[in-house]
């Protein structure tokens, strides 16, 4: 099937990077996480409960909802932290793109390794600006808050189109579809990667592409 | 049409729609409580968490929702709406948003009810959770308290969007197709949150610039009363989930099958859930007219029951103390507050003058006892507004009642930070004396009344005396050297 991809773009100040990216990633993962599956005999399974938590942003005038899972939050924060550092190190007024890709694993026969087939990609492009004074920062805080709200609405609109989702797997296949490593929730298999472009708008010659999250590190 | 849907599927679908409607109302109202919501994930299913989401059930809200539904389900032409409005402490109200759960005729016959529809409804609830934090009313609801409260109203039937003002926006949360129709969830929200205009002349100044656009005394055509979003029942403080217990003790479907649909087994554990005793706060009546106040430490009393023709229930803001009485008293109690130091007497004589006094704000505040304080017991309604206006206005200015003490009788002065009467001269006395020192005698008027001519006339005499005593003066000067 074709992988659908969505691109969201936002202009932010350096200190807003972390919160805006987390807001977007958490909103996507809220919709792409399920409770833990418990398989019973006769091919039936039951699903655990997903809790939610409100998060207020400090540098952006916005509140987002995330899944109540500290493990997931820590993992995302790690990735976002690296993205933020890379963005800052690339110099001021740069831009970068962080991608959240949902994929399915397809078992291949030896000696070939398993294939990762993406079915949905969310790309979040950030343009970083520097602001001169506190008044501008205050305006930016509110404006970015509004824009972030719009992005959240965009995400929800896409989610509710009810396009392709992987079929619910049997017990033996569940690790090919879901990330079962977390204790309390079960998101679809995902990986996060990012790219930094310098302020000239061209790709940096050494494009950094890191796979932050890979459940099956072969 | 319904013949194609199996009876079990029809039953399941009705159950899903009913509980989806109830959970939708819970999510919306909880998002307007003014606090951050946090629920825990649980890896083992409890069988009571509908749509696999941990959404608490506030019993009053469930009760109101069921009352509005009156045994029916949202369907084609029968929408369930949750209206969120803002009510100021002056009694003005404004509709902020209306969330609509509707169904249209577009059916999806192929869809699997107990699997796909259920999961999509779950997704829709997640979207609702996210979107309720993004609409403008969320920020308003987080700041509710002293000056305004957020109320909700549930009604069933036709959607009414007239109260949202011009240019209201609509955002669609999502849609789920079912064999009997497509469920849509959307929100229409007010965008015109302008300051008061026009009507200002008839009313007092708004407090701290409350955003009010219009304040129609709404004739509630329906019988559904407004309810506040920021109350708590004691049961809620127990934390944790309590399942929504309804008459039939239905529990949600949490079991799915990976086998083909025809073999799907859905064990439903009806009757297995123990009934949790609900913990209504004392004084809560089933008809929702009285509501308990929220759990702040200064709130021990309950809100007043206001008899009103439309059966509207009002909760006062968090700072109110409960008093029963007429709406006028209700209005006034929202402003009752402890008289603290430096609070101005709410009298028309309060001026912003005398600012030139240093520490003018520490000037003795003429504080009468609470019984005679106009703020606590307004004499009658015409005066009601102006003392409130004056007191609030003067709160913002540092003007003092730097008038002479003659006009008022000092009953008691409680300066802040002063210890009680350890010294004969207490802080209050010091302030008084400091602010009203006696005139210097050399600056007294008597002296200046003397004319220059008199001075000049007395000069020769003085000179003669000084010359006679010149030797004494010289001797004196020598001693100084």
XYZ file of C-alpha atoms in Angstrom:
699
model
C 0.000 0.000 0.000
C 1.104 3.559 -0.325
C 2.486 5.283 2.648
C 0.652 8.484 3.371
C 2.642 11.383 4.660
C 1.723 14.645 6.245
C 3.901 17.690 6.599
C 3.393 20.327 9.227
C 5.425 23.483 9.339
C 5.936 26.031 12.059
C 8.172 28.987 12.778
C 9.370 29.111 16.342
C 11.903 30.635 18.624
C 14.744 28.447 19.817
C 13.351 27.926 23.284
C 10.008 26.792 21.868
C 11.432 23.936 19.846
C 11.111 21.277 22.485
C 7.558 22.007 23.502
C 6.150 22.395 20.022
C 7.707 19.182 18.796
C 6.576 17.277 21.870
C 3.067 18.632 21.480
C 2.871 17.416 17.904
C 4.474 14.034 18.565
C 2.329 13.359 21.593
C -0.856 14.327 19.790
C -0.030 11.913 16.989
C 0.928 9.140 19.369
C -2.202 9.685 21.436
C -4.150 8.624 18.385
C -1.772 5.863 17.433
C -1.489 4.194 20.809
C -3.687 1.521 22.158
C -3.944 -0.167 25.521
C -1.828 -3.251 26.100
C -3.172 -6.329 24.400
C -3.835 -9.408 26.454
C -4.341 -12.438 24.335
C -6.586 -15.157 25.588
C -7.345 -18.491 24.136
C -9.631 -18.920 21.157
C -7.980 -16.015 19.409
C -9.604 -13.329 21.478
C -7.810 -10.517 23.156
C -8.634 -7.729 25.485
C -7.213 -4.261 25.509
C -5.901 -2.309 28.464
C -6.869 1.227 29.311
C -5.096 4.308 28.088
C -4.960 7.238 30.465
C -4.365 10.812 29.361
C -2.609 13.774 30.861
C -2.764 17.498 30.161
C 0.556 19.228 29.663
C 0.904 22.996 29.866
C 3.661 24.510 27.800
C 5.884 27.115 29.405
C 7.136 28.941 26.345
C 4.094 28.500 24.170
C 0.572 29.487 25.031
C -0.874 26.045 24.562
C -1.918 22.896 26.389
C -1.734 19.481 24.768
C -2.897 16.038 25.781
C -0.537 13.102 25.928
C -0.873 9.465 26.753
C -0.171 8.733 30.410
C 3.006 6.831 29.978
C 6.199 8.142 31.489
C 8.274 5.695 29.496
C 6.897 6.962 26.234
C 7.346 10.552 27.330
C 10.979 9.908 28.271
C 11.694 8.298 24.921
C 10.187 11.170 23.025
C 11.977 13.746 25.132
C 15.268 12.072 24.416
C 14.712 12.241 20.691
C 13.424 15.762 20.795
C 16.357 16.820 22.920
C 18.788 15.540 20.335
C 16.883 17.249 17.569
C 16.893 20.486 19.497
C 20.628 20.315 20.157
C 21.339 19.574 16.538
C 19.207 22.511 15.478
C 20.941 24.849 17.850
C 24.382 23.656 16.871
C 23.665 24.277 13.254
C 23.693 27.962 13.938
C 21.037 30.513 14.468
C 18.066 30.922 12.221
C 18.293 27.452 10.855
C 15.594 24.996 10.127
C 15.144 21.324 10.593
C 12.648 18.581 10.140
C 11.755 15.824 12.552
C 9.834 12.845 11.252
C 7.676 10.308 13.014
C 7.240 7.220 10.921
C 4.866 4.352 11.654
C 5.888 1.096 10.075
C 5.135 -2.571 9.950
C 7.665 -5.299 9.994
C 7.602 -7.935 7.424
C 9.484 -11.070 8.180
C 11.866 -12.113 5.516
C 13.554 -15.345 5.109
C 17.160 -15.710 6.120
C 19.623 -14.223 5.173
C 17.553 -11.175 4.519
C 16.673 -9.006 7.465
C 13.163 -7.965 8.210
C 11.686 -5.247 6.140
C 10.265 -2.156 7.670
C 7.377 -0.912 5.626
C 6.144 2.523 6.580
C 2.442 3.163 6.389
C 2.256 6.680 7.788
C 4.828 9.433 8.088
C 4.446 12.710 9.920
C 7.057 15.330 9.115
C 7.310 18.407 11.254
C 9.383 21.203 9.807
C 10.597 23.904 12.121
C 12.070 27.241 11.168
C 13.939 28.822 14.008
C 14.137 32.557 14.460
C 15.833 34.757 16.968
C 13.913 37.521 18.576
C 15.351 40.755 19.847
C 13.291 41.765 22.824
C 10.805 40.581 25.383
C 7.826 42.159 23.710
C 8.449 40.256 20.524
C 8.880 37.102 22.520
C 5.543 37.599 24.187
C 3.824 38.064 20.858
C 5.619 35.035 19.524
C 4.469 32.991 22.491
C 0.860 33.698 21.740
C 1.146 33.372 18.005
C 2.967 30.082 18.168
C 0.353 28.912 20.647
C -2.362 29.632 18.139
C -0.478 28.024 15.291
C 0.250 24.969 17.363
C -3.454 24.701 18.108
C -4.112 24.773 14.391
C -1.581 22.012 13.834
C -3.289 19.898 16.448
C -6.584 20.390 14.649
C -4.904 19.424 11.371
C -3.564 16.255 12.918
C -6.985 15.346 14.255
C -8.560 15.960 10.893
C -6.165 13.522 9.264
C -6.619 10.954 11.992
C -10.335 10.968 11.586
C -10.245 10.234 7.900
C -9.918 6.628 8.986
C -7.511 5.678 6.302
C -5.406 2.575 6.295
C -4.452 1.070 9.595
C -2.620 -2.228 9.948
C -4.837 -5.179 10.597
C -5.061 -6.279 14.180
C -2.393 -8.914 14.539
C -2.508 -12.332 16.077
C -0.418 -12.956 19.112
C 2.540 -14.134 17.136
C 2.460 -11.137 14.875
C 1.873 -8.425 17.402
C 5.489 -7.325 17.527
C 5.420 -6.678 13.823
C 2.733 -4.104 14.209
C 2.943 -2.730 17.715
C 5.676 -1.619 20.037
C 5.124 -3.934 22.952
C 8.127 -2.839 24.965
C 6.260 -0.308 27.095
C 4.571 -1.378 30.268
C 1.409 0.602 30.122
C 0.523 1.464 26.553
C 1.083 0.014 23.146
C 1.759 2.395 20.293
C 2.130 1.259 16.733
C 5.722 0.596 15.778
C 7.368 3.923 15.113
C 10.712 5.528 14.569
C 11.859 9.101 14.812
C 14.463 10.670 12.609
C 15.521 14.185 11.833
C 17.312 16.342 9.346
C 18.888 19.708 9.775
C 19.242 22.256 7.033
C 21.445 25.247 7.570
C 20.258 28.786 7.237
C 21.072 28.856 3.573
C 18.319 26.361 3.010
C 20.506 23.714 1.505
C 20.966 20.298 2.957
C 23.931 20.007 5.160
C 26.519 17.934 3.440
C 26.605 15.438 6.220
C 22.916 14.948 6.653
C 22.364 13.589 10.062
C 19.920 10.862 10.027
C 19.580 8.959 13.196
C 17.237 6.274 14.070
C 16.297 7.103 17.583
C 13.753 4.442 18.158
C 14.065 0.981 16.778
C 12.352 -1.762 18.661
C 14.069 -4.636 16.991
C 17.709 -3.748 16.788
C 19.080 -6.590 14.763
C -32.483 -1.190 6.903
C -32.264 -2.416 10.407
C -33.079 -5.863 9.233
C -29.628 -6.199 7.794
C -28.084 -5.506 11.134
C -28.128 -8.484 13.435
C -29.978 -7.995 16.702
C -26.780 -8.404 18.660
C -25.051 -5.834 16.519
C -27.951 -3.450 16.865
C -27.906 -3.864 20.593
C -24.164 -3.330 20.710
C -24.365 -0.298 18.486
C -27.007 1.308 20.634
C -24.933 0.659 23.703
C -21.852 2.132 22.063
C -23.678 5.243 20.973
C -25.209 5.738 24.381
C -21.934 5.432 26.237
C -20.121 7.432 23.618
C -22.568 10.255 24.202
C -22.090 10.050 27.965
C -18.320 9.971 27.686
C -18.362 12.875 25.247
C -20.203 14.978 27.782
C -17.763 13.974 30.506
C -14.753 14.908 28.409
C -16.181 18.282 27.467
C -17.288 19.260 30.951
C -14.097 18.025 32.567
C -12.080 20.042 30.079
C -13.853 23.160 31.279
C -13.391 22.551 34.977
C -10.419 24.837 35.005
C -7.859 22.256 36.020
C -5.484 19.906 34.347
C -6.853 16.429 33.937
C -4.717 13.390 34.527
C -5.780 9.759 34.435
C -3.638 6.685 34.627
C -3.089 4.042 32.057
C -3.714 0.521 33.144
C -2.362 -2.460 31.314
C -4.953 -4.818 32.662
C -8.446 -4.110 31.519
C -10.939 -3.534 34.281
C -13.969 -4.026 32.147
C -15.378 -0.679 33.099
C -13.384 1.677 30.918
C -15.432 2.336 27.895
C -13.540 2.677 24.629
C -10.350 1.653 26.444
C -9.875 5.173 27.699
C -9.550 6.242 31.297
C -12.219 8.916 31.471
C -13.606 9.543 34.905
C -17.326 9.865 35.371
C -18.564 12.776 37.398
C -21.900 11.484 38.647
C -23.754 14.776 38.369
C -22.666 15.181 34.800
C -23.766 11.681 33.913
C -27.043 12.334 35.620
C -27.601 15.537 33.693
C -26.677 13.892 30.427
C -29.077 11.039 31.021
C -31.761 13.468 31.988
C -31.277 15.356 28.755
C -31.290 12.190 26.690
C -34.357 10.908 28.536
C -33.879 7.404 27.352
C -33.311 8.335 23.726
C -30.199 8.066 21.679
C -28.611 10.681 19.437
C -29.920 9.978 15.994
C -30.864 11.556 12.752
C -32.487 14.849 13.602
C -31.891 14.270 17.294
C -28.602 15.848 18.271
C -27.085 15.995 21.677
C -25.516 19.343 22.439
C -23.334 20.578 25.241
C -23.333 24.330 25.539
C -20.490 26.017 27.389
C -21.054 29.539 28.619
C -19.359 32.082 30.796
C -21.084 33.890 33.599
C -19.569 36.869 35.315
C -19.960 37.703 38.943
C -22.215 40.528 37.899
C -24.629 38.085 36.424
C -23.886 38.609 32.761
C -23.492 35.513 30.711
C -22.186 34.701 27.299
C -22.250 31.540 25.286
C -18.771 30.424 24.360
C -19.176 27.193 22.458
C -21.595 24.458 21.559
C -20.447 20.893 21.040
C -22.774 18.875 18.869
C -23.057 15.116 18.593
C -25.153 14.490 15.531
C -26.014 11.722 13.161
C -26.612 11.994 9.471
C -28.178 9.548 7.098
C -25.048 8.298 5.408
C -24.811 4.674 6.425
C -21.901 2.329 6.190
C -23.378 -1.115 5.963
C -20.126 -2.963 5.643
C -18.553 -1.772 8.794
C -18.079 -4.103 11.726
C -19.931 -2.750 14.676
C -18.255 -4.302 17.623
C -14.799 -3.853 16.298
C -14.271 -1.062 13.823
C -17.017 1.214 15.082
C -15.851 0.732 18.641
C -12.237 1.529 17.807
C -13.180 4.528 15.740
C -15.346 5.876 18.516
C -12.355 5.462 20.788
C -10.230 7.435 18.351
C -12.878 10.112 18.181
C -12.858 10.443 21.948
C -9.093 10.883 21.879
C -9.495 13.596 19.291
C -12.094 15.232 21.483
C -9.691 15.171 24.406
C -7.066 16.928 22.320
C -9.361 19.471 20.716
C -11.053 20.565 23.927
C -7.691 22.010 25.005
C -7.292 23.979 21.839
C -10.511 25.960 21.461
C -10.507 29.472 22.964
C -12.824 28.551 25.821
C -10.157 26.310 27.330
C -7.929 29.194 28.307
C -10.876 31.055 29.715
C -11.924 28.076 31.747
C -8.438 27.711 33.241
C -8.689 31.230 34.571
C -12.158 31.044 35.998
C -12.707 31.814 39.619
C -13.253 35.224 41.103
C -14.636 37.098 38.219
C -16.450 34.523 36.202
C -17.380 30.901 36.081
C -17.921 28.500 33.258
C -21.260 26.766 33.054
C -22.515 23.928 30.915
C -25.921 22.936 29.667
C -26.912 19.746 27.936
C -29.843 19.593 25.611
C -31.210 17.191 23.113
C -32.920 17.952 19.879
C -32.149 20.733 17.505
C -28.848 22.525 17.588
C -29.044 26.173 18.650
C -26.142 28.330 17.610
C -27.714 31.761 17.866
C -26.005 32.709 21.054
C -22.507 32.464 19.688
C -22.414 35.879 18.121
C -21.289 36.816 14.683
C -18.545 35.033 12.889
C -18.463 31.941 15.033
C -16.174 29.202 13.818
C -16.864 25.525 13.517
C -14.330 22.789 13.895
C -15.128 19.192 13.175
C -13.690 16.763 15.616
C -14.448 13.691 13.540
C -16.909 11.276 12.032
C -17.616 7.605 12.464
C -19.740 5.723 9.997
C -22.100 3.110 11.326
C -24.719 0.923 9.704
C -27.482 3.238 10.904
C -25.880 6.547 10.084
C -22.713 8.577 10.446
C -21.949 10.019 13.847
C -20.341 13.449 13.673
C -18.876 15.457 16.500
C -18.193 19.129 16.021
C -17.765 22.320 17.941
C -19.035 25.772 17.120
C -17.178 28.407 19.106
C -17.474 32.114 19.525
C -14.678 34.192 18.099
C -15.931 37.621 19.007
C -14.728 38.003 22.556
C -14.739 41.774 22.457
C -14.863 44.018 25.489
C -18.111 45.437 26.624
C -19.458 48.259 24.564
C -22.603 50.257 24.439
C -24.270 48.766 27.424
C -21.451 50.031 29.597
C -23.357 53.163 30.310
C -26.068 51.269 32.003
C -23.805 49.140 34.054
C -20.814 49.510 36.185
C -17.343 49.111 34.945
C -16.256 45.588 34.311
C -13.871 44.108 36.749
C -10.460 43.702 35.301
C -11.770 43.841 31.784
C -13.819 40.729 31.642
C -14.361 39.746 28.091
C -18.004 40.190 27.507
C -19.625 40.637 24.202
C -23.242 40.496 25.023
C -25.150 39.702 28.082
C -28.634 38.923 27.163
C -30.774 37.747 29.975
C -31.334 34.512 28.259
C -34.796 33.200 28.150
C -34.179 29.542 28.478
C -36.736 27.965 26.275
C -35.704 24.515 27.248
C -35.940 23.158 30.678
C -32.277 22.330 30.923
C -30.586 24.359 33.589
C -27.087 25.692 33.441
C -24.553 23.967 35.538
C -21.159 25.039 36.626
C -18.146 23.259 35.391
C -15.982 23.824 38.412
C -17.577 21.854 41.158
C -16.556 18.680 42.795
C -18.333 16.044 44.707
C -16.687 14.476 47.655
C -16.746 11.210 45.838
C -14.365 12.522 43.302
C -11.672 13.136 45.814
C -11.396 9.453 46.368
C -9.524 9.328 43.128
C -9.440 6.459 40.799
C -12.081 5.377 38.454
C -15.561 4.703 39.356
C -17.560 3.126 36.639
C -20.638 4.862 35.480
C -23.261 2.857 37.139
C -26.505 2.915 35.397
C -29.662 1.023 35.836
C -28.701 -1.997 33.848
C -25.130 -2.111 35.095
C -23.803 -2.368 31.614
C -20.139 -2.796 31.151
C -18.111 -2.091 28.132
C -16.840 -4.531 25.656
C -13.172 -4.967 26.076
C -12.620 -8.242 24.371
C -11.900 -8.553 20.729
C -11.059 -11.371 18.471
C -8.548 -11.771 15.762
C -10.572 -14.526 14.152
C -13.055 -13.838 11.348
C -16.097 -11.795 12.303
C -18.578 -14.611 12.199
C -16.832 -16.286 15.059
C -16.404 -13.189 17.140
C -17.090 -13.774 20.773
C -17.777 -10.875 22.991
C -18.101 -11.835 26.564
C -20.005 -9.197 28.371
C -19.895 -9.340 32.062
C -23.223 -7.841 32.873
C -24.096 -7.703 36.440
C -20.598 -8.454 37.517
C -19.545 -4.995 38.430
C -20.063 -4.129 42.067
C -22.149 -1.055 42.545
C -20.053 1.750 43.922
C -21.956 3.860 46.344
C -22.124 7.334 44.986
C -20.955 10.000 47.337
C -23.158 12.978 46.821
C -21.982 16.028 48.612
C -24.350 17.093 51.320
C -27.039 19.222 49.982
C -26.935 18.065 46.438
C -30.345 17.477 45.075
C -31.109 15.175 42.272
C -32.674 17.859 40.222
C -29.395 19.629 39.991
C -30.623 22.924 41.283
C -28.159 23.107 44.082
C -24.628 22.217 43.522
C -21.825 21.825 45.987
C -19.004 24.230 45.954
C -15.568 23.208 45.029
C -12.850 21.998 47.246
C -11.066 25.116 48.300
C -10.349 25.580 51.939
C -12.439 28.689 52.258
C -15.479 27.012 50.865
C -17.379 25.208 53.492
C -20.790 26.388 52.634
C -22.917 25.607 49.709
C -24.024 27.916 47.044
C -27.318 29.629 47.390
C -30.333 28.259 45.750
C -31.624 30.959 43.552
C -35.222 30.717 42.718
C -35.626 31.776 39.179
C -38.377 31.384 36.746
C -36.419 29.348 34.336
C -35.126 26.960 36.874
C -31.649 28.092 36.307
C -29.152 26.902 38.824
C -26.260 29.155 39.532
C -23.035 28.477 41.210
C -21.042 31.325 42.476
C -17.417 31.835 41.963
C -14.878 30.288 44.241
C -14.619 33.307 46.431
C -18.201 33.357 47.473
C -19.613 32.508 50.804
C -22.917 30.849 50.730
C -25.926 32.840 51.629
C -29.428 32.074 50.749
C -31.632 34.747 49.429
C -32.692 36.596 46.408
C -30.633 36.861 43.273
C -29.509 40.218 44.472
C -27.935 38.656 47.474
C -26.465 36.029 45.291
C -24.905 38.665 43.191
C -23.548 40.397 46.192
C -22.162 37.347 47.872
C -19.791 36.755 45.057
C -18.056 39.826 46.189
C -17.967 39.108 49.827
C -14.444 38.976 50.884
C -12.591 39.360 54.092
C -11.779 42.963 54.741
C -8.052 43.060 54.793
C -5.675 45.741 55.695
C -5.485 48.692 53.393
C -8.853 47.898 51.897
C -10.645 51.082 51.161
C -13.973 51.802 52.591
C -16.307 51.610 49.688
C -17.675 55.097 49.948
C -18.109 57.705 47.342
C -15.742 59.962 49.193
C -12.866 57.812 48.250
C -10.597 59.908 46.164
C -7.444 59.288 44.346
C -6.106 62.470 45.822
C -3.696 62.680 48.669
C -1.369 60.587 46.671
C 1.339 63.013 47.593
C 1.459 61.549 51.051
C 4.283 59.100 51.239
C 3.032 55.678 52.215
C -0.418 56.920 51.466
C -1.569 53.376 51.273
C -0.644 52.943 54.914
C -2.825 55.821 55.922
C -5.368 54.796 58.487
C -8.142 53.026 56.727
C -11.429 53.783 58.195
C -12.621 50.296 58.705
C -15.985 49.771 60.197
C -17.108 46.515 61.503
C -18.370 44.053 58.980
C -21.955 44.506 59.891
C -22.059 48.020 58.707
C -19.775 47.473 55.800
C -21.570 48.294 52.632
C -19.835 45.542 50.757
C -21.221 42.854 52.960
C -24.722 44.122 53.397
C -25.739 46.372 50.601
C -28.608 48.558 51.676
C -30.538 48.188 48.471
C -29.934 47.579 44.854
C -29.354 51.077 43.482
C -26.417 51.472 45.768
C -25.238 47.958 45.230
C -23.397 48.658 42.084
C -21.592 51.797 42.976
C -19.902 50.615 46.158
C -18.733 47.570 44.342
C -17.597 49.748 41.542
C -15.922 52.193 43.824
C -14.263 49.579 45.935
C -12.932 47.714 42.975
C -11.885 50.828 41.263
C -10.051 52.020 44.267
C -8.368 48.691 44.689
C -6.426 49.521 41.671
C -5.467 52.973 42.698
C -3.304 53.496 45.666
C -5.387 56.392 46.802
C -6.281 56.537 50.384
C -9.011 58.022 52.380
C -6.580 60.670 53.477
C -9.351 62.706 54.914
C -9.373 64.226 58.286
C -10.357 61.909 60.970
C -13.155 64.144 62.026
C -15.555 62.774 59.465
C -15.344 59.198 60.581
C -15.376 57.397 63.794
C -12.425 55.190 64.221
C -13.593 51.885 65.454
C -10.641 49.734 64.821
C -7.547 49.941 62.805
C -5.657 46.819 61.997
C -2.423 47.701 60.310
C -0.722 44.809 58.643
C 2.283 43.233 60.217
C 1.777 44.943 63.561
C 1.881 43.040 66.768
C -0.893 43.541 69.199
C -0.413 46.156 71.855
C 2.923 45.274 73.277
C 3.878 48.898 73.470
C 1.780 51.674 74.770
C 2.261 53.262 71.402
C 1.098 50.822 68.801
C 1.634 50.988 65.108
C -1.764 52.438 64.414
C -1.190 55.288 66.780
C 2.157 55.902 65.184
C 0.628 56.078 61.751
C -1.955 58.489 62.919
C 0.528 60.790 64.530
C 2.945 60.516 61.708
C 0.334 61.442 59.189
C -1.001 64.338 61.179
C 1.867 66.084 62.816
C 1.225 69.393 64.547
C 2.238 72.506 62.711
C 5.602 74.009 63.438
C 5.176 77.084 65.525
C 7.526 79.093 63.393
C 5.360 78.402 60.439
C 2.220 79.340 62.198
C 0.060 81.932 60.666
C 0.409 84.456 63.481
C 3.929 85.268 62.631
C 3.324 85.842 58.981
C 0.494 88.186 59.763
C 2.979 90.734 61.038
C 3.632 93.408 58.518
C 6.945 94.668 57.285
C 6.211 98.137 58.526
C 6.038 97.035 62.107
C 9.341 95.268 61.743
C 11.023 98.359 60.455
C 9.589 100.504 63.189
C 10.921 98.329 65.927
C 14.412 98.322 64.496
C 15.827 101.578 65.958
C 14.824 100.561 69.462
C 16.536 97.264 69.060
C 19.661 98.894 67.728
C 19.844 101.212 70.736
C 19.611 98.302 73.135
C 22.290 96.385 71.293
C 24.695 99.316 71.342
C 24.256 99.709 75.071
C 25.133 96.078 75.612
C 27.985 96.082 73.165
C 30.581 95.358 75.748
C 28.739 92.274 76.858
C 28.565 91.053 73.327
C 32.287 91.555 72.817
C 33.128 89.668 75.981
C 30.898 86.852 74.785
C 32.635 86.713 71.436
C 36.022 86.543 73.208
C 34.937 83.537 75.173
C 34.131 81.776 71.960
C 37.564 82.120 70.559
